[in-house]
Coordinates of C-alpha atoms in Angstrom, one line a residue:
M1 CA -40.7 -104.5 141.9
R2 CA -41.8 -100.8 141.6
P3 CA -45.0 -100.4 139.5
P4 CA -44.9 -98.9 136.0
C5 CA -45.8 -95.2 135.5
D6 CA -47.8 -93.4 132.8
P7 CA -45.8 -90.2 132.2
S8 CA -48.7 -88.6 130.4
K9 CA -50.6 -88.0 133.7
F10 CA -47.9 -85.4 134.6
I11 CA -48.6 -83.2 131.6
A12 CA -50.2 -79.8 132.4
E13 CA -53.8 -79.4 131.2
A14 CA -52.9 -76.1 129.4
V15 CA -50.4 -78.0 127.3
K16 CA -52.9 -80.7 126.5
S17 CA -55.4 -78.1 125.3
I18 CA -53.2 -76.6 122.6
P19 CA -53.1 -78.1 119.1
P20 CA -49.9 -79.0 117.3
S21 CA -48.8 -76.5 114.7
G22 CA -50.7 -76.9 111.4
I23 CA -47.7 -75.5 109.6
R24 CA -45.4 -78.2 111.0
R25 CA -47.9 -80.9 109.9
F26 CA -47.5 -79.9 106.3
F27 CA -43.7 -80.0 106.5
D28 CA -44.0 -83.5 108.0
L29 CA -46.1 -84.6 105.0
V30 CA -43.3 -83.3 102.6
S31 CA -40.7 -85.6 104.1
G32 CA -39.3 -88.0 101.5
L33 CA -41.1 -86.4 98.6
E34 CA -39.1 -85.3 95.5
D35 CA -39.6 -82.5 93.0
I36 CA -41.3 -80.3 95.6
I37 CA -41.9 -76.6 95.1
S38 CA -42.4 -74.9 98.5
L39 CA -44.6 -71.9 98.9
G40 CA -45.0 -72.8 102.6
V41 CA -41.9 -71.6 104.4
G42 CA -42.3 -68.3 106.1
E43 CA -38.7 -67.3 105.8
P44 CA -36.6 -65.4 103.2
D45 CA -35.0 -67.5 100.5
F46 CA -32.1 -65.1 100.6
I47 CA -28.9 -65.8 102.5
T48 CA -28.0 -63.4 105.3
P49 CA -26.0 -60.6 103.7
W50 CA -22.2 -61.2 103.8
H51 CA -21.3 -58.1 105.7
I52 CA -23.6 -59.3 108.6
R53 CA -22.2 -62.8 108.5
E54 CA -18.7 -61.4 108.4
M55 CA -19.3 -59.5 111.6
C56 CA -20.6 -62.6 113.3
I57 CA -17.6 -64.6 112.2
H58 CA -15.2 -61.8 113.3
S59 CA -16.9 -61.7 116.8
L60 CA -16.3 -65.5 117.1
E61 CA -12.7 -65.1 116.1
K62 CA -12.3 -62.5 118.8
G63 CA -13.8 -64.9 121.3
Q64 CA -16.9 -62.7 121.9
T65 CA -18.9 -65.6 123.2
S66 CA -19.8 -64.7 126.8
Y67 CA -23.2 -63.7 128.2
T68 CA -24.5 -60.2 127.6
S69 CA -26.7 -58.1 129.9
N70 CA -30.1 -59.6 130.3
Y71 CA -31.4 -56.6 128.4
G72 CA -28.9 -57.3 125.5
L73 CA -25.8 -55.5 124.3
P74 CA -25.9 -51.8 125.1
E75 CA -24.5 -51.0 121.6
L76 CA -27.5 -52.8 120.0
R77 CA -30.0 -51.1 122.1
D78 CA -28.4 -47.7 121.3
E79 CA -28.6 -48.5 117.6
L80 CA -32.3 -49.5 117.9
T81 CA -33.0 -46.2 119.7
R82 CA -31.4 -44.2 116.9
T83 CA -33.1 -46.3 114.2
Y84 CA -36.6 -45.8 115.5
Y85 CA -36.1 -42.2 116.3
R86 CA -34.9 -41.6 112.7
R87 CA -37.7 -43.6 111.1
Y88 CA -40.7 -42.6 113.2
G89 CA -39.7 -40.0 115.7
L90 CA -40.1 -42.6 118.5
D91 CA -37.9 -42.1 121.4
Y92 CA -37.1 -45.2 123.4
D93 CA -34.6 -45.2 126.3
P94 CA -32.0 -47.9 125.5
A95 CA -31.4 -48.6 129.2
S96 CA -35.0 -49.2 130.3
E97 CA -37.3 -49.5 127.3
I98 CA -35.7 -52.1 125.0
L99 CA -35.2 -55.8 125.6
I100 CA -33.3 -58.0 123.2
T101 CA -34.9 -61.5 122.9
T102 CA -34.2 -64.9 121.3
G103 CA -36.4 -64.3 118.3
V104 CA -39.7 -62.5 118.2
S105 CA -41.3 -65.7 119.4
E106 CA -39.7 -65.3 122.8
A107 CA -40.7 -61.7 122.9
L108 CA -44.3 -62.6 122.2
D109 CA -44.4 -65.3 124.8
I110 CA -42.9 -63.2 127.6
A111 CA -44.9 -60.1 126.7
I112 CA -48.2 -62.1 127.1
R113 CA -46.9 -63.7 130.3
A114 CA -45.9 -60.4 131.7
V115 CA -49.4 -58.8 131.4
V116 CA -51.9 -61.6 131.5
N117 CA -53.4 -63.0 134.7
P118 CA -55.4 -66.3 134.8
G119 CA -58.9 -65.6 133.4
D120 CA -57.9 -62.4 131.6
E121 CA -59.4 -62.1 128.1
V122 CA -57.0 -61.3 125.2
I123 CA -58.3 -60.4 121.8
V124 CA -56.5 -62.1 118.9
V125 CA -57.2 -60.8 115.5
Q126 CA -57.5 -63.6 112.9
P127 CA -56.3 -64.9 110.4
S128 CA -53.1 -64.7 112.5
Y129 CA -49.8 -66.3 113.2
V130 CA -50.3 -69.7 114.8
A131 CA -48.5 -68.9 118.1
Y132 CA -50.8 -66.2 119.4
V133 CA -53.7 -68.3 120.7
P134 CA -51.5 -71.0 122.3
S135 CA -49.4 -68.3 124.0
V136 CA -52.5 -66.8 125.6
I137 CA -53.7 -70.2 126.7
L138 CA -50.3 -71.1 128.2
A139 CA -50.4 -67.9 130.2
G140 CA -53.7 -68.8 131.7
G141 CA -55.6 -66.3 129.6
K142 CA -58.7 -66.7 127.4
P143 CA -58.3 -65.9 123.8
V144 CA -61.2 -64.0 122.2
I145 CA -61.2 -64.1 118.4
V146 CA -62.0 -61.2 116.2
S147 CA -62.1 -62.0 112.5
T148 CA -61.0 -59.9 109.5
H149 CA -62.4 -60.4 106.0
R150 CA -61.3 -60.1 102.4
N151 CA -64.0 -57.5 101.6
D152 CA -62.0 -55.2 104.1
D153 CA -58.7 -56.4 102.6
F154 CA -58.3 -58.2 106.0
S155 CA -57.8 -54.9 107.8
L156 CA -59.1 -54.6 111.4
T157 CA -62.0 -52.2 111.9
A158 CA -63.1 -50.6 115.2
E159 CA -66.6 -51.8 114.4
A160 CA -65.4 -55.4 114.4
L161 CA -63.3 -55.0 117.5
K162 CA -65.8 -53.2 119.8
P163 CA -68.3 -56.1 120.4
A164 CA -65.5 -58.4 121.5
I165 CA -64.4 -56.1 124.4
T166 CA -65.7 -56.9 127.8
S167 CA -64.9 -56.0 131.4
K168 CA -62.5 -58.9 131.4
T169 CA -60.5 -57.8 128.3
K170 CA -56.9 -57.0 129.2
A171 CA -55.0 -56.8 125.9
I172 CA -55.2 -57.0 122.1
V173 CA -52.6 -58.8 119.9
L174 CA -52.1 -57.1 116.6
N175 CA -50.0 -58.1 113.6
F176 CA -49.7 -55.7 110.7
P177 CA -48.3 -56.2 108.1
N178 CA -50.1 -59.5 108.7
N179 CA -49.1 -63.1 108.5
P180 CA -50.8 -64.8 106.6
T181 CA -52.8 -62.3 104.7
G182 CA -50.3 -59.6 103.9
A183 CA -52.8 -56.9 105.0
I184 CA -51.7 -53.6 106.5
M185 CA -53.5 -51.0 108.5
Q186 CA -54.1 -47.4 107.5
Q187 CA -53.4 -44.8 110.1
E188 CA -57.1 -43.6 110.2
G189 CA -58.3 -47.1 111.1
M190 CA -55.5 -47.5 113.7
E191 CA -56.6 -44.2 115.3
D192 CA -60.1 -45.5 115.7
I193 CA -58.7 -48.6 117.4
A194 CA -56.5 -46.5 119.6
D195 CA -59.7 -44.6 120.8
L196 CA -61.2 -48.0 121.8
V197 CA -58.0 -48.9 123.6
V198 CA -58.1 -45.8 125.7
E199 CA -61.9 -45.9 126.3
N200 CA -61.6 -49.5 127.7
D201 CA -58.2 -49.1 129.4
L202 CA -56.5 -51.9 127.3
F203 CA -52.9 -52.9 126.5
V204 CA -51.7 -53.6 123.0
I205 CA -49.1 -56.3 122.0
S206 CA -48.1 -55.2 118.5
D207 CA -46.1 -57.8 116.4
E208 CA -44.5 -55.7 113.7
V209 CA -41.9 -58.1 112.5
Y210 CA -42.9 -57.4 108.8
E211 CA -42.5 -53.7 109.3
C212 CA -39.8 -53.3 106.6
L213 CA -41.8 -55.4 104.1
T214 CA -44.4 -52.7 103.4
Y215 CA -44.9 -52.1 99.7
E216 CA -47.7 -49.6 99.6
G217 CA -47.8 -46.6 101.9
T218 CA -45.6 -46.2 104.9
H219 CA -45.6 -48.4 108.0
V220 CA -47.1 -46.7 111.1
P221 CA -46.0 -48.3 114.4
F222 CA -49.0 -48.6 116.8
S223 CA -46.9 -47.0 119.5
S224 CA -46.4 -43.9 117.4
L225 CA -50.0 -42.9 117.7
E226 CA -50.9 -40.3 120.3
G227 CA -51.1 -41.8 123.8
M228 CA -50.2 -45.3 122.7
K229 CA -46.5 -45.5 123.5
D230 CA -47.1 -46.5 127.2
R231 CA -50.0 -48.7 126.2
T232 CA -48.1 -50.7 123.6
V233 CA -45.2 -53.2 123.6
M234 CA -43.9 -53.4 120.1
L235 CA -42.3 -56.6 119.0
N236 CA -39.9 -56.9 116.1
G237 CA -36.8 -58.7 114.9
F238 CA -34.2 -59.3 112.3
S239 CA -35.4 -62.5 110.7
K240 CA -37.6 -61.2 107.9
A241 CA -36.0 -57.8 106.9
Y242 CA -32.4 -59.0 107.1
A243 CA -32.8 -62.8 106.3
M244 CA -31.5 -63.7 109.8
T245 CA -34.1 -66.4 110.7
G246 CA -31.6 -69.0 112.1
L247 CA -29.8 -66.4 114.2
R248 CA -32.9 -66.1 116.4
L249 CA -32.9 -62.4 117.4
G250 CA -35.8 -60.2 118.3
F251 CA -36.6 -57.3 120.5
A252 CA -39.3 -55.6 122.4
M253 CA -39.8 -51.9 122.9
G254 CA -42.2 -50.5 125.6
A255 CA -42.7 -48.7 128.9
P256 CA -40.0 -49.4 131.5
D257 CA -42.4 -51.3 133.8
I258 CA -43.5 -53.6 131.0
I259 CA -39.9 -54.2 129.7
H260 CA -38.6 -54.8 133.2
S261 CA -41.4 -57.4 133.8
M262 CA -40.6 -59.1 130.5
M263 CA -36.9 -59.1 131.5
M264 CA -37.7 -60.8 134.8
I265 CA -39.1 -63.8 132.8
H266 CA -36.4 -63.6 130.2
Q267 CA -33.6 -63.7 132.8
Y268 CA -34.8 -67.0 134.3
S269 CA -35.9 -68.7 131.0
M270 CA -33.3 -67.5 128.5
L271 CA -30.8 -65.2 130.4
C272 CA -29.8 -63.4 127.2
A273 CA -30.1 -63.6 123.5
P274 CA -27.2 -65.1 121.4
T275 CA -24.2 -62.8 121.5
T276 CA -23.1 -63.6 118.0
A277 CA -26.5 -62.7 116.6
Q278 CA -26.6 -59.4 118.5
V279 CA -23.3 -58.4 117.0
G280 CA -24.7 -59.2 113.5
A281 CA -27.8 -57.2 114.3
I282 CA -25.7 -54.1 115.1
E283 CA -24.1 -54.4 111.7
A284 CA -27.5 -54.9 110.0
L285 CA -28.9 -51.7 111.5
R286 CA -25.7 -49.7 110.7
N287 CA -25.0 -50.9 107.2
G288 CA -27.8 -53.2 106.1
K289 CA -30.3 -50.8 104.6
G290 CA -29.1 -51.3 101.0
E291 CA -29.2 -55.1 101.1
M292 CA -32.6 -55.0 102.9
E293 CA -34.1 -52.7 100.3
R294 CA -32.8 -54.9 97.5
M295 CA -34.5 -57.9 99.0
V296 CA -37.7 -55.9 99.5
R297 CA -37.7 -54.8 95.8
E298 CA -37.4 -58.5 94.8
Y299 CA -40.3 -59.5 97.0
D300 CA -42.4 -56.7 95.5
R301 CA -41.6 -58.0 92.0
R302 CA -42.7 -61.5 93.0
R303 CA -45.8 -60.1 94.8
H304 CA -47.1 -58.7 91.6
F305 CA -46.3 -61.8 89.6
I306 CA -48.0 -64.3 92.1
V307 CA -51.1 -62.2 92.5
K308 CA -51.5 -61.9 88.8
G309 CA -50.9 -65.6 88.4
F310 CA -53.5 -66.6 90.9
N311 CA -56.2 -64.4 89.4
R312 CA -55.4 -65.7 86.0
I313 CA -56.0 -69.3 87.0
G314 CA -59.3 -68.4 88.7
L315 CA -58.2 -68.1 92.3
E316 CA -59.2 -64.6 93.4
C317 CA -56.4 -63.0 95.4
C318 CA -56.4 -59.7 97.2
N319 CA -53.3 -57.6 96.7
P320 CA -51.1 -58.1 99.8
K321 CA -49.6 -54.7 100.8
G322 CA -47.0 -56.1 103.2
A323 CA -45.1 -59.2 104.4
F324 CA -44.3 -61.9 101.8
Y325 CA -47.5 -63.9 101.6
A326 CA -50.4 -64.1 99.2
F327 CA -53.7 -65.4 100.4
P328 CA -55.8 -66.6 97.4
Y329 CA -59.4 -67.7 97.8
I330 CA -59.9 -71.4 97.0
G331 CA -63.5 -71.7 98.3
C332 CA -64.7 -71.5 94.8
T333 CA -63.3 -75.0 94.1
G334 CA -65.6 -76.7 96.6
L335 CA -62.7 -78.0 98.6
S336 CA -61.8 -77.1 102.1
S337 CA -58.5 -75.3 102.7
S338 CA -56.9 -78.5 104.2
D339 CA -58.2 -80.8 101.4
F340 CA -57.1 -78.4 98.7
A341 CA -53.6 -78.1 100.2
E342 CA -53.2 -81.9 100.8
R343 CA -54.3 -82.8 97.3
L344 CA -52.2 -80.1 95.8
L345 CA -49.2 -81.5 97.6
N346 CA -49.9 -85.1 96.7
E347 CA -50.9 -84.5 93.1
K348 CA -48.8 -81.5 92.0
K349 CA -45.9 -81.5 94.6
I350 CA -46.7 -77.9 95.7
V351 CA -46.4 -77.0 99.4
T352 CA -48.8 -74.4 100.6
I353 CA -50.4 -73.8 104.0
P354 CA -54.2 -74.2 104.5
G355 CA -55.8 -71.0 105.6
D356 CA -57.7 -72.5 108.5
V357 CA -54.4 -73.1 110.3
F358 CA -54.5 -69.4 111.0
G359 CA -58.0 -69.5 112.5
E360 CA -61.6 -70.1 111.3
A361 CA -61.5 -66.8 109.3
G362 CA -58.8 -68.4 107.1
E363 CA -61.0 -71.2 105.9
G364 CA -61.4 -71.1 102.1
F365 CA -58.0 -69.6 101.7
L366 CA -54.4 -70.7 101.2
R367 CA -51.2 -69.1 102.4
C368 CA -48.6 -69.0 99.7
A369 CA -45.2 -67.4 100.5
Y370 CA -43.5 -65.6 97.7
A371 CA -40.2 -65.9 99.6
A372 CA -39.2 -68.3 96.8
S373 CA -37.5 -67.8 93.4
L374 CA -39.5 -66.3 90.6
D375 CA -38.9 -69.5 88.6
D376 CA -40.3 -71.6 91.4
I377 CA -43.3 -69.3 91.7
R378 CA -43.9 -69.6 87.9
K379 CA -43.8 -73.4 88.0
A380 CA -46.0 -73.5 91.0
I381 CA -48.7 -71.3 89.3
E382 CA -48.6 -73.5 86.3
R383 CA -49.0 -76.7 88.3
M384 CA -51.8 -75.1 90.4
G385 CA -53.6 -74.0 87.2
D386 CA -53.5 -77.6 86.0
F387 CA -54.8 -78.7 89.4
V388 CA -57.7 -76.2 89.4
D389 CA -58.6 -77.1 85.8
G390 CA -58.7 -80.8 86.8
L391 CA -61.2 -80.0 89.6
K392 CA -63.6 -78.6 87.0
Q393 CA -63.7 -81.9 85.0

C-alpha cells in the first residue's frame, strides 16, 4: 500500500505568506443573514447600459466567439488611442503600446511580474487596494509601505515618499482616485513625485481605474506629466465607469518594451481577454459617455449625502473627491476598525469594510461604498447613528 500524502507540503512559500482577502471575509460573514444593507461591495449598483449589452448580444449572435490577438481587438486599441488623445493629448500606438487584459487585476499582476525581480523593493502607497502587496510578494519583490493620512486628505506627498526610496527600489504603485479613501492627487504634488521618480530612476505602475469618477477638478494621468510616459504603465478598465464588472475587461498603456513583456506573460497565462467583453468595450468608448456621466452624477449626489450623514452622526469624514467610497473615522468610538465593522454587521445588519484591511494606515477608519441606492444609504446612516449612540451609553 502506498503511504498517504500531505498535499500542503507542495504549496509555495510565497503563497503561504499572503493573507486571505479581508474583504472576502466580510462577505462570508454575511452569508445567511437577512435584511442586510451593503456598503461593502466595490462595484456599481447600476446595470451595464443596454446599448453595451446589446452589442455583446449581437456579437454572440454573429458567432464572434473566437480568440483575438494576444494584444486584444485592433478596433478596441484604436478606440483607446483616440480616447486618450482626445481627453489628455496622450498618444499611444495601438499596435505596440496598448494591451487588453482580463480585468485590471490581471493588468496589475502582469505589470508587476514584468518589471520586478526577486529582492526588488516596490513602494505601495496605503491605504490601498488589497491586491497590491500580495502581487508584489508573489512576484518575489519586497513591498515597502508609505502611508497617507487624513490631515493630507490621504494624498501622497514627496516628503512622505522620499525616505522610503533605497538603492533597491524598482517601482512605485499608485492608485488615484484611491480605493478605499476616495483621495485624488493635484498636479503640483504629482510633479514633485515625478521629480523623485527621475532622480532615483524608478518605474511607476499607476492604477487609474477610477479615472472617470473624479468629482472635483480634472483627472491627470501620471503618464501625461513631462518625461513620465516611458516610466509609467497606466492601468485602467471598464468595470467602474461603465458598470461592466462581470465582463472582466481592463487594459494597460505604456512603452512598447513594457507592454511586450506584459504580453509575454499574458499570452501564456490568459491568451486573450474575452472577445464579447471587448466588443462591448468598443461600444462603451464610442457611445457610452452619456450613460457614464449620468452614473457619475448620481454617485456625486450620493457622495454629498453620505459624507454629510457621517459627520452628522459624529463620524468625521473627509470629502472624497473621486471613486465611490467614503472613509469615515471611527477611532473616536474606542473600537478597532474590525470590531466596529463586525459589531455593526451583527447588531445593525450593515456591511462595511474595516479600514485596516487596506493597510495599517487604514486602522481607525471604515470603507463605505456609496455604490448603493440613496434609500439604502439613508437607512444605513440611520442604523449606524443608532449604533454609535449605543456605544456612548
